[in-house]
Amino acid sequence: MDWKLEGSAQKTDSHVLQEQEVILEDTGEDSISESFRLLQIDVECEHREGEMLPTGGTVWCSFSILFSGQHKKNVQRKQRHWEKIVAAKKSKRKQEKERRKANRVENSGICPQHSKRFLRSLTKERLLEAKHSGPRLCIDLSMTHHMSKKELSRLAGQIRRLYGSNKKASRPFWIYLTGFTTDSPLYEECLRMNDGFSSYLLDITEEDCFSLFPLDTLVYLTPDSEHALEDIDLNKVYILGGLVDESIQKKVTFQKAREHSVRTARLPIQEYMVRHQNGKNYHSEILAINQVFDILSTYFETQNWPEALKKGVSSRKGYVLQNSMDDGQPEKLPEAKLLEVS
């Protein structure tokens, strides 16, 4: 049986050689080398066809195996490279987040462990506590019907700044906006200019301040009063006239307080500050409502009138603290935008 197969194989090889000789004769000497190369490939392939993988039926060439291994290495190398890029981006984002957090802490003095949600909750708690036990401040908005659109816009901006200062205060006031109708031009201007105005933690009422509180508890703050404000009494309600008047009408709020027999008071600017010579020879005690509030709020926290007046009175008003004049060097007070309130 074996010799028959061997003889058959020899016969086949002889037949193949004869065919190769015929091909060589037909193609000539130029194609001899190419023919031998083809013959070598055929023999190698026949030899490999007899080799079976252990799994049975699948023929693998060394070239395909090498290619598959190299491809796997390339995929792994690209994956490692991509993982390095992703890790670097995450690290960079984390560092940037920590840097911004550190800047916020440095600029605001807020403890880093306090989240924004916690701070909002804390602010809300302080404001609601002021409603029951804190000082009360009323903004009289019953005189806005004669104001121009420009003046209304300025007043809306003052209300925004006043409320912002009150939110930041450690001992806030409870704010009332009286004589304030929701269909008024000022209300529309407040909605337009002040984000979240409808959610402000304060009382808005159409009632006049003189009918909302007992008259003996009211103190109308006006620069035309003869009496200087000495202290802030928790049993009193302090009133600021919400009036921006570019024509500077005299004694508007003072006369209104007199009509209702309400006590008046002015900020103690004359008691703690002196006039300072300036090029325009300009001196005025008329302040915007947010400037007046900054003075009241600072005094309520510090119980120090010079410090409070320094914060709210701009040097452009022509007044400086007395101690700054005693030193011969007028102390420059913080600049503030001039918005006249009668």
CSV table of N, CA and C in Angstrom, one decimal, residues 127 130-131 134-137 166 169 171-175 201 232 238 293 296-298 300:
chain,number,residue,atom,x,y,z
A,127,LEU,N,-32.1,86.4,56.5
A,127,LEU,CA,-33.1,87.4,56.1
A,127,LEU,C,-34.4,87.1,56.7
A,130,ALA,N,-34.3,88.3,60.2
A,130,ALA,CA,-34.4,89.7,60.3
A,130,ALA,C,-35.9,90.2,60.2
A,131,LYS,N,-36.7,89.4,59.5
A,131,LYS,CA,-38.1,89.8,59.4
A,131,LYS,C,-38.8,89.8,60.8
A,134,GLY,N,-35.0,91.6,63.4
A,134,GLY,CA,-34.0,92.6,62.9
A,134,GLY,C,-34.6,94.0,62.8
A,135,PRO,N,-33.7,94.9,62.4
A,135,PRO,CA,-34.1,96.3,62.2
A,135,PRO,C,-34.9,96.3,60.9
A,136,ARG,N,-35.8,97.3,60.8
A,136,ARG,CA,-36.7,97.4,59.6
A,136,ARG,C,-36.5,98.7,58.9
A,137,LEU,N,-36.4,98.5,57.6
A,137,LEU,CA,-36.2,99.7,56.7
A,137,LEU,C,-37.3,99.7,55.6
A,166,ASN,N,-27.7,94.1,51.5
A,166,ASN,CA,-28.4,93.5,52.6
A,166,ASN,C,-28.2,92.0,52.7
A,169,ALA,N,-24.9,91.2,54.3
A,169,ALA,CA,-24.7,91.7,55.7
A,169,ALA,C,-24.8,90.5,56.7
A,171,ARG,N,-25.7,91.0,59.7
A,171,ARG,CA,-27.0,91.4,60.5
A,171,ARG,C,-27.9,92.2,59.5
A,172,PRO,N,-28.6,91.5,58.7
A,172,PRO,CA,-29.4,92.3,57.7
A,172,PRO,C,-30.6,92.9,58.3
A,173,PHE,N,-31.1,93.9,57.5
A,173,PHE,CA,-32.4,94.5,57.8
A,173,PHE,C,-33.5,93.7,57.1
A,174,TRP,N,-34.8,94.0,57.5
A,174,TRP,CA,-35.9,93.5,56.7
A,174,TRP,C,-36.5,94.7,55.9
A,175,ILE,N,-36.6,94.5,54.6
A,175,ILE,CA,-36.9,95.6,53.7
A,175,ILE,C,-38.3,95.6,53.3
A,201,LEU,N,-36.3,88.4,48.8
A,201,LEU,CA,-36.9,88.2,50.1
A,201,LEU,C,-37.1,89.5,50.8
A,232,ILE,N,-29.5,103.1,66.0
A,232,ILE,CA,-30.5,102.3,65.3
A,232,ILE,C,-31.3,101.6,66.4
A,238,TYR,N,-37.3,102.7,59.9
A,238,TYR,CA,-36.7,103.8,59.3
A,238,TYR,C,-37.1,103.8,57.8
A,293,PHE,N,-28.2,103.2,52.8
A,293,PHE,CA,-28.3,101.9,53.5
A,293,PHE,C,-27.0,101.3,53.8
A,296,LEU,N,-26.1,102.8,57.1
A,296,LEU,CA,-26.9,102.2,58.2
A,296,LEU,C,-26.5,100.8,58.5
A,297,SER,N,-26.2,100.0,57.5
A,297,SER,CA,-25.9,98.6,57.7
A,297,SER,C,-24.5,98.4,58.4
A,298,THR,N,-23.5,99.3,57.9
A,298,THR,CA,-22.2,99.2,58.5
A,298,THR,C,-22.2,99.7,60.0
A,300,PHE,N,-24.8,99.5,62.0
A,300,PHE,CA,-25.5,98.5,62.8
A,300,PHE,C,-24.6,97.3,63.2
